Amino acid sequence: METLARHGGEPVRKTPIHYGRQYIDEADCRAVQEVLLSDFLTMGPCTGELENKLCALTGARFGVAMANGTAALHAACLAAGIGEGDEVITSPLTFAASANCVLYAGGTPVFADVDRDTYTISPDAIRDHITSRTKAVIAVDYAGQAVRLSEISEICRRHDLVLIEDAAHSLGTRYKGRHVGSIADMTTFSFHPVKTVTGGEGGAVLTNNEAFAGNLRLFRTHGITRYPDEMMQKPEGPWYYEQIGLGYNYRLTDFQAALIMSQLDKLDSVTEGDRSGAVGEAGFGVAENSGFAARRKAIVKRYNQVFGEMPEVVLQRDIPESDTVWHLYVLQLRLEMLKCDRREIFEALVAENVVPNVHYIPVYYFPYYQKLGYRKGLCPNAEYLYDRILSLPLYYAMGDDDVESVIRALQKVITYYRL
């Protein structure tokens, strides 16, 4: 296929830039090395420190660290009592784990459509899908923006449903001034490398419910307890433990916990020495020591300034209640104004060395879900968006020149394909 770069001369960039990338500095390396040289590698004191740090950040009463974000979702479903015959309402415009976790627990995912402007699950669609079998709602903070938590929480209270907030994208986001993690019945986080804060892998569940927290800890460690007050029998000695339920090995390692804690320190600020060389000159009105959150917001603001003037694209709408730390930057293409489809735009950007992505394929499109009886047509808004959305590069270590090259690439591509 003849690329746009050939049509329009040299690519706007000499080296590829991808939609997401982790940022690791010397402080992170030191934190991990310290644990590697200590007595604990797998779950130990650092894991507990991380849980306390997440609670301090979010305002939640309890934090339970997990091996990854998917494990966090699975454990949350189990703690909520999801089982065979139960239905759980969730969004189709998400990574598969948001629905797979329901299947792991024996329940049935029910897909409710998203709002076409915000791309998050629609409260009205949730209401429309509630039945006598509905047990919970898994609401996904798409791209980092909080869902309409007040409205969805009220729906869940009225129908006695458990609200699980899939906040894999939204660490640091506030809703009506409160940190995500302290509002829903349970909130799950992911620390995958493309997320705002990473541990390589890792996850966590935050909750204000003590019973949920206790069950989450059991599910994380094979259903085994070492606490005498939880045991069925009198302990035989200090070595004694009991398996009182069926759990999993969803433990986080201590060196991952140390990395996540070091990364959390950079959510709001980064020391100049650690930040050196990461993003070059301070740009877009952001202080030199700005942290992960402020830098992501600044890049999104710059993108919006430019792309908001381009009639061929539509910006994701941010609800005023959400002070969003953006994980993804998602544009919607007005294909009726272009002489091409989304794939041609995607490949033309790749030819310019700007490598986008698409978030997400609706979950029920996948062959596995089709085998379960799900069919296209369930969620018209999600399907409409899937045909038109692109995720552009967004991460802390992007320099101002990187941001401007992404802007130039999209302008060049859209200009070429404009009707």
CSV table of C-alpha atoms in Angstrom, one decimal:
chain,number,residue,atom,x,y,z
A,1,MET,CA,0.0,0.0,0.0
A,2,GLU,CA,1.3,3.4,-1.0
A,3,THR,CA,1.8,5.4,2.2
A,4,LEU,CA,1.0,9.0,2.9
A,5,ALA,CA,4.7,9.6,3.8
A,6,ARG,CA,5.6,8.8,0.2
A,7,HIS,CA,2.9,11.1,-1.1
A,8,GLY,CA,3.9,14.0,1.3
A,9,GLY,CA,7.7,13.6,1.5
A,10,GLU,CA,9.6,12.5,4.6
A,11,PRO,CA,7.7,11.4,7.8
A,12,VAL,CA,7.2,14.1,10.4
A,13,ARG,CA,9.3,12.0,12.8
A,14,LYS,CA,12.5,10.0,12.3
A,15,THR,CA,11.7,7.5,15.1
A,16,PRO,CA,8.4,5.9,16.1
A,17,ILE,CA,6.4,7.1,19.0
A,18,HIS,CA,3.8,4.8,20.5
A,19,TYR,CA,0.5,5.5,22.3
A,20,GLY,CA,1.9,4.7,25.8
A,21,ARG,CA,5.2,4.1,27.6
A,22,GLN,CA,6.4,3.8,31.2
A,23,TYR,CA,8.8,6.2,32.8
A,24,ILE,CA,11.4,4.7,35.2
A,25,ASP,CA,14.0,6.9,37.0
A,26,GLU,CA,16.9,6.3,39.3
A,27,ALA,CA,14.6,6.6,42.4
A,28,ASP,CA,12.5,3.7,41.1
A,29,CYS,CA,15.6,1.6,40.5
A,30,ARG,CA,16.9,2.2,43.9
A,31,ALA,CA,13.6,1.3,45.5
A,32,VAL,CA,13.5,-2.0,43.7
A,33,GLN,CA,17.1,-2.8,44.4
A,34,GLU,CA,16.6,-2.2,48.1
A,35,VAL,CA,13.9,-4.8,48.2
A,36,LEU,CA,15.9,-7.3,46.0
A,37,LEU,CA,18.7,-7.1,48.6
A,38,SER,CA,16.3,-7.5,51.6
A,39,ASP,CA,14.8,-10.6,53.2
A,40,PHE,CA,11.5,-10.3,51.3
A,41,LEU,CA,10.8,-10.8,47.6
A,42,THR,CA,7.2,-11.9,47.4
A,43,MET,CA,4.4,-10.3,49.4
A,44,GLY,CA,5.9,-8.8,52.6
A,45,PRO,CA,6.2,-5.4,54.4
A,46,CYS,CA,6.4,-3.3,51.2
A,47,THR,CA,3.0,-4.7,50.1
A,48,GLY,CA,1.4,-3.5,53.3
A,49,GLU,CA,3.1,-0.1,53.0
A,50,LEU,CA,1.7,0.2,49.5
A,51,GLU,CA,-1.8,-0.6,50.7
A,52,ASN,CA,-1.5,2.1,53.3
A,53,LYS,CA,-0.2,4.6,50.7
A,54,LEU,CA,-3.1,3.9,48.4
A,55,CYS,CA,-5.5,4.5,51.2
A,56,ALA,CA,-3.8,7.7,52.2
A,57,LEU,CA,-4.0,8.9,48.6
A,58,THR,CA,-7.6,8.0,47.9
A,59,GLY,CA,-9.2,8.2,51.3
A,60,ALA,CA,-10.4,4.6,51.2
A,61,ARG,CA,-10.4,2.7,54.5
A,62,PHE,CA,-8.9,-0.5,53.2
A,63,GLY,CA,-6.5,-1.5,50.3
A,64,VAL,CA,-5.7,-4.9,49.1
A,65,ALA,CA,-2.8,-5.3,46.7
A,66,MET,CA,-3.2,-7.9,43.9
A,67,ALA,CA,-0.9,-9.5,41.3
A,68,ASN,CA,-2.5,-7.5,38.5
A,69,GLY,CA,-5.6,-5.5,37.5
A,70,THR,CA,-7.5,-8.6,36.3
A,71,ALA,CA,-6.9,-10.4,39.5
A,72,ALA,CA,-8.2,-7.3,41.3
A,73,LEU,CA,-11.4,-7.4,39.2
A,74,HIS,CA,-11.8,-11.2,39.8
A,75,ALA,CA,-11.4,-10.9,43.5
A,76,ALA,CA,-13.8,-8.0,43.6
A,77,CYS,CA,-16.5,-10.1,41.9
A,78,LEU,CA,-15.9,-12.9,44.4
A,79,ALA,CA,-16.1,-10.5,47.3
A,80,ALA,CA,-19.3,-9.2,45.9
A,81,GLY,CA,-20.7,-12.7,46.0
A,82,ILE,CA,-21.1,-13.1,42.2
A,83,GLY,CA,-21.9,-16.7,41.3
A,84,GLU,CA,-23.8,-18.8,38.9
A,85,GLY,CA,-27.1,-17.2,37.8
A,86,ASP,CA,-26.0,-13.7,38.7
A,87,GLU,CA,-25.9,-10.9,36.1
A,88,VAL,CA,-23.3,-8.1,36.2
A,89,ILE,CA,-23.8,-5.0,34.1
A,90,THR,CA,-20.7,-3.5,32.5
A,91,SER,CA,-19.5,-1.5,29.5
A,92,PRO,CA,-18.5,-3.2,26.2
A,93,LEU,CA,-16.0,-0.4,25.4
A,94,THR,CA,-13.3,-1.7,27.6
A,95,PHE,CA,-10.5,-4.3,27.9
A,96,ALA,CA,-11.9,-7.8,28.1
A,97,ALA,CA,-11.0,-8.2,31.7
A,98,SER,CA,-13.9,-6.0,32.8
A,99,ALA,CA,-16.3,-8.7,31.6
A,100,ASN,CA,-14.1,-11.8,31.9
A,101,CYS,CA,-13.9,-11.3,35.6
A,102,VAL,CA,-17.7,-12.0,35.8
A,103,LEU,CA,-17.3,-15.2,33.8
A,104,TYR,CA,-14.5,-16.3,36.2
A,105,ALA,CA,-16.9,-16.0,39.1
A,106,GLY,CA,-19.6,-18.0,37.3
A,107,GLY,CA,-21.8,-15.0,36.5
A,108,THR,CA,-23.1,-13.5,33.3
A,109,PRO,CA,-21.9,-10.2,31.8
A,110,VAL,CA,-24.6,-7.9,30.6
A,111,PHE,CA,-23.4,-5.1,28.3
A,112,ALA,CA,-25.0,-1.7,28.7
A,113,ASP,CA,-24.3,1.0,26.1
A,114,VAL,CA,-22.0,3.9,26.5
A,115,ASP,CA,-22.7,7.6,26.2
A,116,ARG,CA,-21.6,8.7,22.7
A,117,ASP,CA,-20.0,11.9,24.0
A,118,THR,CA,-18.1,10.7,27.1
A,119,TYR,CA,-17.6,7.0,26.0
A,120,THR,CA,-18.4,5.9,29.6
A,121,ILE,CA,-21.3,3.6,30.5
A,122,SER,CA,-24.7,5.3,30.4
A,123,PRO,CA,-26.7,5.4,33.6
A,124,ASP,CA,-29.9,5.1,31.6
A,125,ALA,CA,-28.5,2.0,29.9
A,126,ILE,CA,-27.7,0.5,33.3
A,127,ARG,CA,-31.3,1.1,34.4
A,128,ASP,CA,-32.6,-0.5,31.2
A,129,HIS,CA,-30.7,-3.7,31.9
A,130,ILE,CA,-31.5,-4.3,35.5
A,131,THR,CA,-33.4,-7.6,36.2
A,132,SER,CA,-34.1,-9.7,39.2
A,133,ARG,CA,-30.8,-11.5,38.6
A,134,THR,CA,-28.6,-8.4,38.5
A,135,LYS,CA,-26.1,-8.5,41.4
A,136,ALA,CA,-23.6,-5.8,40.5
A,137,VAL,CA,-22.4,-3.1,38.2
A,138,ILE,CA,-18.8,-2.8,36.9
A,139,ALA,CA,-18.4,0.8,35.7
A,140,VAL,CA,-15.3,1.6,33.7
A,141,ASP,CA,-13.5,4.9,34.0
A,142,TYR,CA,-12.7,5.0,30.3
A,143,ALA,CA,-9.5,6.8,29.4
A,144,GLY,CA,-9.2,8.1,32.9
A,145,GLN,CA,-12.5,10.0,33.2
A,146,ALA,CA,-14.6,9.0,36.2
A,147,VAL,CA,-18.0,7.6,35.3
A,148,ARG,CA,-21.1,9.4,36.6
A,149,LEU,CA,-20.6,8.0,40.1
A,150,SER,CA,-23.3,9.9,41.9
A,151,GLU,CA,-26.0,8.7,39.5
A,152,ILE,CA,-24.7,5.2,39.2
A,153,SER,CA,-24.2,4.8,43.0
A,154,GLU,CA,-27.9,5.9,43.5
A,155,ILE,CA,-29.0,3.3,41.0
A,156,CYS,CA,-27.1,0.6,42.8
A,157,ARG,CA,-28.4,1.7,46.2
A,158,ARG,CA,-32.0,1.6,45.0
A,159,HIS,CA,-31.6,-1.9,43.5
A,160,ASP,CA,-29.3,-3.3,46.2
A,161,LEU,CA,-26.4,-3.8,43.7
A,162,VAL,CA,-22.7,-3.8,44.4
A,163,LEU,CA,-20.9,-1.0,42.5
A,164,ILE,CA,-17.4,-2.0,41.4
A,165,GLU,CA,-15.5,0.8,39.7
A,166,ASP,CA,-12.9,-0.4,37.2
A,167,ALA,CA,-10.4,2.4,37.7
A,168,ALA,CA,-7.5,0.8,35.8
A,169,HIS,CA,-7.3,4.1,33.8
A,170,SER,CA,-8.1,6.6,36.5
A,171,LEU,CA,-5.5,6.6,39.3
A,172,GLY,CA,-5.3,10.2,40.5
A,173,THR,CA,-8.7,11.3,39.0
A,174,ARG,CA,-11.1,13.1,41.4
A,175,TYR,CA,-14.9,13.0,41.2
A,176,LYS,CA,-16.5,16.0,42.8
A,177,GLY,CA,-13.3,16.6,44.7
A,178,ARG,CA,-12.9,13.1,46.0
A,179,HIS,CA,-10.3,10.7,44.8
A,180,VAL,CA,-11.4,7.7,42.7
A,181,GLY,CA,-11.0,4.8,45.0
A,182,SER,CA,-13.0,6.1,48.0
A,183,ILE,CA,-16.5,6.3,46.4
A,184,ALA,CA,-17.6,3.0,44.9
A,185,ASP,CA,-18.2,-0.2,47.0
A,186,MET,CA,-15.0,-1.5,45.5
A,187,THR,CA,-12.5,0.2,43.2
A,188,THR,CA,-9.9,-1.7,41.2
A,189,PHE,CA,-6.6,-0.3,39.9
A,190,SER,CA,-4.0,-1.6,37.5
A,191,PHE,CA,-0.3,-0.9,37.4
A,192,HIS,CA,0.5,-2.2,33.9
A,193,PRO,CA,3.4,-0.3,32.2
A,194,VAL,CA,1.2,2.0,30.1
A,195,LYS,CA,-0.8,3.2,33.1
A,196,THR,CA,-0.1,6.4,34.9
A,197,VAL,CA,1.8,4.5,37.6
A,198,THR,CA,3.4,1.1,37.0
A,199,GLY,CA,4.8,-1.8,38.9
A,200,GLY,CA,5.5,-3.8,35.7
A,201,GLU,CA,2.3,-5.6,36.6
A,202,GLY,CA,0.2,-5.3,39.8
A,203,GLY,CA,-3.2,-4.2,40.9
A,204,ALA,CA,-5.2,-3.3,44.0
A,205,VAL,CA,-8.8,-3.2,45.3
A,206,LEU,CA,-9.8,-0.2,47.5
A,207,THR,CA,-12.9,-0.3,49.7
A,208,ASN,CA,-14.5,1.2,52.7
A,209,ASN,CA,-16.2,-2.1,53.6
A,210,GLU,CA,-14.4,-4.2,56.2
A,211,ALA,CA,-16.1,-7.5,55.2
A,212,PHE,CA,-15.2,-7.0,51.5
A,213,ALA,CA,-11.6,-6.3,52.5
A,214,GLY,CA,-11.3,-9.5,54.6
A,215,ASN,CA,-12.7,-11.6,51.7
A,216,LEU,CA,-10.4,-9.9,49.3
A,217,ARG,CA,-7.3,-10.8,51.4
A,218,LEU,CA,-8.5,-14.5,51.6
A,219,PHE,CA,-9.0,-14.7,47.9
A,220,ARG,CA,-5.6,-13.3,47.3
A,221,THR,CA,-3.8,-16.0,49.4
A,222,HIS,CA,-5.5,-19.3,48.5
A,223,GLY,CA,-8.3,-18.8,51.0
A,224,ILE,CA,-5.7,-19.3,53.8
A,225,THR,CA,-5.7,-17.4,57.1
A,226,ARG,CA,-3.1,-17.2,59.9
A,227,TYR,CA,-5.4,-15.2,62.2
A,228,PRO,CA,-6.8,-17.3,65.1
A,229,ASP,CA,-10.1,-15.4,65.2
A,230,GLU,CA,-10.8,-16.5,61.6
A,231,MET,CA,-10.0,-20.2,62.2
A,232,MET,CA,-12.5,-23.0,62.6
A,233,GLN,CA,-10.3,-24.9,65.1
A,234,LYS,CA,-7.9,-23.9,67.9
A,235,PRO,CA,-4.4,-23.3,66.6
A,236,GLU,CA,-2.1,-26.2,67.2
A,237,GLY,CA,1.0,-23.9,67.5
A,238,PRO,CA,2.6,-20.8,66.0
A,239,TRP,CA,3.1,-22.6,62.7
A,240,TYR,CA,-0.6,-23.3,62.2
A,241,TYR,CA,-2.8,-21.9,59.5
A,242,GLU,CA,-6.1,-22.9,57.9
A,243,GLN,CA,-7.7,-22.8,54.5
A,244,ILE,CA,-11.2,-21.6,55.2
A,245,GLY,CA,-12.3,-21.0,51.6
A,246,LEU,CA,-11.2,-21.4,48.0
A,247,GLY,CA,-8.8,-18.7,46.9
A,248,TYR,CA,-6.0,-18.0,44.5
A,249,ASN,CA,-2.4,-17.0,44.4
A,250,TYR,CA,-3.0,-13.3,43.6
A,251,ARG,CA,-0.1,-12.0,45.7
A,252,LEU,CA,2.0,-9.0,44.7
A,253,THR,CA,5.7,-9.2,45.0
A,254,ASP,CA,7.4,-6.8,47.4
A,255,PHE,CA,9.7,-5.4,44.7
A,256,GLN,CA,6.7,-4.6,42.6
A,257,ALA,CA,5.2,-2.9,45.6
A,258,ALA,CA,8.4,-0.9,46.1
A,259,LEU,CA,8.3,0.3,42.4
A,260,ILE,CA,4.6,1.3,42.6
A,261,MET,CA,5.3,3.3,45.8
A,262,SER,CA,8.2,5.1,44.2
A,263,GLN,CA,6.0,5.8,41.2
A,264,LEU,CA,3.2,7.1,43.4
A,265,ASP,CA,5.6,9.7,44.7
A,266,LYS,CA,5.8,11.1,41.2
A,267,LEU,CA,2.0,11.4,40.7
A,268,ASP,CA,2.1,15.0,41.8
A,269,SER,CA,5.7,16.0,41.5
A,270,VAL,CA,9.1,14.8,40.3
A,271,THR,CA,12.4,16.0,41.6
A,272,GLU,CA,14.4,17.9,39.0
A,273,GLY,CA,17.3,15.4,39.2
A,274,ASP,CA,15.0,12.4,38.5
A,275,ARG,CA,13.1,14.2,35.8
A,276,SER,CA,16.2,15.3,33.9
A,277,GLY,CA,15.9,14.4,30.2
A,278,ALA,CA,12.4,13.0,30.5
A,279,VAL,CA,10.4,15.8,28.9
A,280,GLY,CA,13.0,18.4,28.0
A,281,GLU,CA,12.0,22.0,28.5
A,282,ALA,CA,9.0,22.7,30.7
A,283,GLY,CA,6.1,23.3,28.3
A,284,PHE,CA,2.4,24.1,28.0
A,285,GLY,CA,2.5,26.2,31.2
A,286,VAL,CA,3.5,23.2,33.4
A,287,ALA,CA,6.2,23.6,36.1
A,288,GLU,CA,9.5,21.9,35.6
A,289,ASN,CA,8.9,19.5,38.5
A,290,SER,CA,5.3,18.7,37.4
A,291,GLY,CA,4.3,15.1,38.2
A,292,PHE,CA,2.7,12.4,36.1
A,293,ALA,CA,-0.8,13.8,36.6
A,294,ALA,CA,-0.1,17.5,35.6
A,295,ARG,CA,2.0,16.5,32.6
A,296,ARG,CA,-0.7,14.2,31.2
A,297,LYS,CA,-3.3,17.0,31.7
A,298,ALA,CA,-1.0,19.5,30.0
A,299,ILE,CA,-0.5,17.3,26.9
A,300,VAL,CA,-4.3,16.7,26.7
A,301,LYS,CA,-4.9,20.5,26.9
A,302,ARG,CA,-2.4,21.1,24.1
A,303,TYR,CA,-4.0,18.4,21.9
A,304,ASN,CA,-7.5,19.8,22.6
A,305,GLN,CA,-6.4,23.4,21.7
A,306,VAL,CA,-5.3,22.2,18.2
A,307,PHE,CA,-7.7,19.3,17.5
A,308,GLY,CA,-10.7,21.2,18.7
A,309,GLU,CA,-10.3,23.5,15.7
A,310,MET,CA,-10.3,20.6,13.3
A,311,PRO,CA,-13.9,19.8,12.1
A,312,GLU,CA,-12.8,16.3,10.9
A,313,VAL,CA,-12.3,15.1,14.5
A,314,VAL,CA,-14.4,15.0,17.6
A,315,LEU,CA,-13.0,15.3,21.1
A,316,GLN,CA,-14.0,13.1,24.0
A,317,ARG,CA,-16.2,15.2,26.3
A,318,ASP,CA,-15.0,15.5,29.9
A,319,ILE,CA,-17.8,15.8,32.5
A,320,PRO,CA,-17.4,18.8,34.9
A,321,GLU,CA,-17.6,16.5,37.9
A,322,SER,CA,-14.4,14.6,36.9
A,323,ASP,CA,-11.0,16.2,37.4
A,324,THR,CA,-9.4,13.7,35.1
A,325,VAL,CA,-5.9,12.4,35.0
A,326,TRP,CA,-5.9,11.1,31.4
A,327,HIS,CA,-4.6,7.6,30.7
A,328,LEU,CA,-5.6,7.7,27.0
A,329,TYR,CA,-6.1,10.4,24.4
A,330,VAL,CA,-9.0,9.2,22.2
A,331,LEU,CA,-10.1,11.1,19.1
A,332,GLN,CA,-13.2,10.3,17.1
A,333,LEU,CA,-13.0,10.7,13.3
A,334,ARG,CA,-15.8,12.2,11.3
A,335,LEU,CA,-15.5,9.7,8.5
A,336,GLU,CA,-18.2,11.5,6.5
A,337,MET,CA,-15.8,14.3,6.0
A,338,LEU,CA,-12.9,12.1,4.9
A,339,LYS,CA,-12.3,10.1,1.7
A,340,CYS,CA,-11.0,7.1,3.6
A,341,ASP,CA,-11.8,4.8,6.5
A,342,ARG,CA,-10.3,4.6,9.9
A,343,ARG,CA,-7.7,2.0,8.9
A,344,GLU,CA,-6.2,4.3,6.2
A,345,ILE,CA,-5.8,7.1,8.8
A,346,PHE,CA,-4.2,4.6,11.2
A,347,GLU,CA,-1.7,3.3,8.6
A,348,ALA,CA,-0.9,6.8,7.4
A,349,LEU,CA,-0.1,7.9,10.9
A,350,VAL,CA,2.2,4.8,11.3
A,351,ALA,CA,3.9,5.9,8.1
A,352,GLU,CA,4.6,9.2,9.8
A,353,ASN,CA,6.2,7.3,12.7
A,354,VAL,CA,3.2,8.2,15.0
A,355,VAL,CA,1.9,4.8,16.1
A,356,PRO,CA,-1.7,5.0,17.4
A,357,ASN,CA,-4.0,2.4,18.8
A,358,VAL,CA,-7.7,1.6,19.1
A,359,HIS,CA,-9.4,1.4,22.5
A,360,TYR,CA,-11.4,-0.8,22.4
A,361,ILE,CA,-12.9,-3.5,20.3
A,362,PRO,CA,-16.3,-4.1,21.9
A,363,VAL,CA,-15.9,-7.1,24.1
A,364,TYR,CA,-18.8,-9.0,22.7
A,365,TYR,CA,-17.3,-8.8,19.2
A,366,PHE,CA,-14.7,-11.5,20.2
A,367,PRO,CA,-15.2,-15.0,19.0
A,368,TYR,CA,-15.3,-16.4,22.5
A,369,TYR,CA,-18.2,-14.1,23.4
A,370,GLN,CA,-20.0,-14.9,20.1
A,371,LYS,CA,-19.8,-18.6,21.1
A,372,LEU,CA,-21.6,-17.6,24.4
A,373,GLY,CA,-24.5,-16.2,22.3
A,374,TYR,CA,-23.6,-12.5,22.3
A,375,ARG,CA,-24.2,-10.7,19.0
A,376,LYS,CA,-23.3,-7.5,17.3
A,377,GLY,CA,-26.0,-4.8,17.6
A,378,LEU,CA,-26.2,-4.9,21.4
A,379,CYS,CA,-24.7,-1.5,22.0
A,380,PRO,CA,-25.1,0.9,19.0
A,381,ASN,CA,-23.2,3.8,20.5
A,382,ALA,CA,-20.2,1.6,21.4
A,383,GLU,CA,-20.2,0.1,17.9
A,384,TYR,CA,-20.5,3.5,16.3
A,385,LEU,CA,-17.5,4.7,18.3
A,386,TYR,CA,-15.4,1.6,17.7
A,387,ASP,CA,-15.5,2.3,13.9
A,388,ARG,CA,-14.2,5.9,14.4
A,389,ILE,CA,-11.9,6.1,17.4
A,390,LEU,CA,-8.1,6.4,17.6
A,391,SER,CA,-5.8,6.7,20.6
A,392,LEU,CA,-2.9,9.0,20.1
A,393,PRO,CA,0.4,9.0,22.1
A,394,LEU,CA,0.0,10.2,25.7
A,395,TYR,CA,2.5,9.6,28.4
A,396,TYR,CA,4.6,11.5,31.0
A,397,ALA,CA,8.0,11.3,29.2
A,398,MET,CA,6.7,12.8,26.0
A,399,GLY,CA,8.7,16.0,25.3
A,400,ASP,CA,7.1,19.1,23.8
A,401,ASP,CA,8.7,18.3,20.5
A,402,ASP,CA,7.1,14.8,20.6
A,403,VAL,CA,3.7,16.3,21.3
A,404,GLU,CA,4.1,18.8,18.4
A,405,SER,CA,5.2,16.0,16.0
A,406,VAL,CA,2.0,14.0,16.9
A,407,ILE,CA,0.0,17.2,16.1
A,408,ARG,CA,1.7,17.8,12.8
A,409,ALA,CA,1.3,14.1,11.8
A,410,LEU,CA,-2.5,14.1,12.4
A,411,GLN,CA,-2.8,17.5,10.6
A,412,LYS,CA,-0.9,16.2,7.6
A,413,VAL,CA,-2.9,13.0,7.4
A,414,ILE,CA,-6.3,14.7,7.8
A,415,THR,CA,-5.4,17.4,5.3
A,416,TYR,CA,-4.5,14.7,2.7
A,417,TYR,CA,-7.7,12.7,3.2
A,418,ARG,CA,-10.0,15.7,3.6
A,419,LEU,CA,-13.0,15.7,1.2
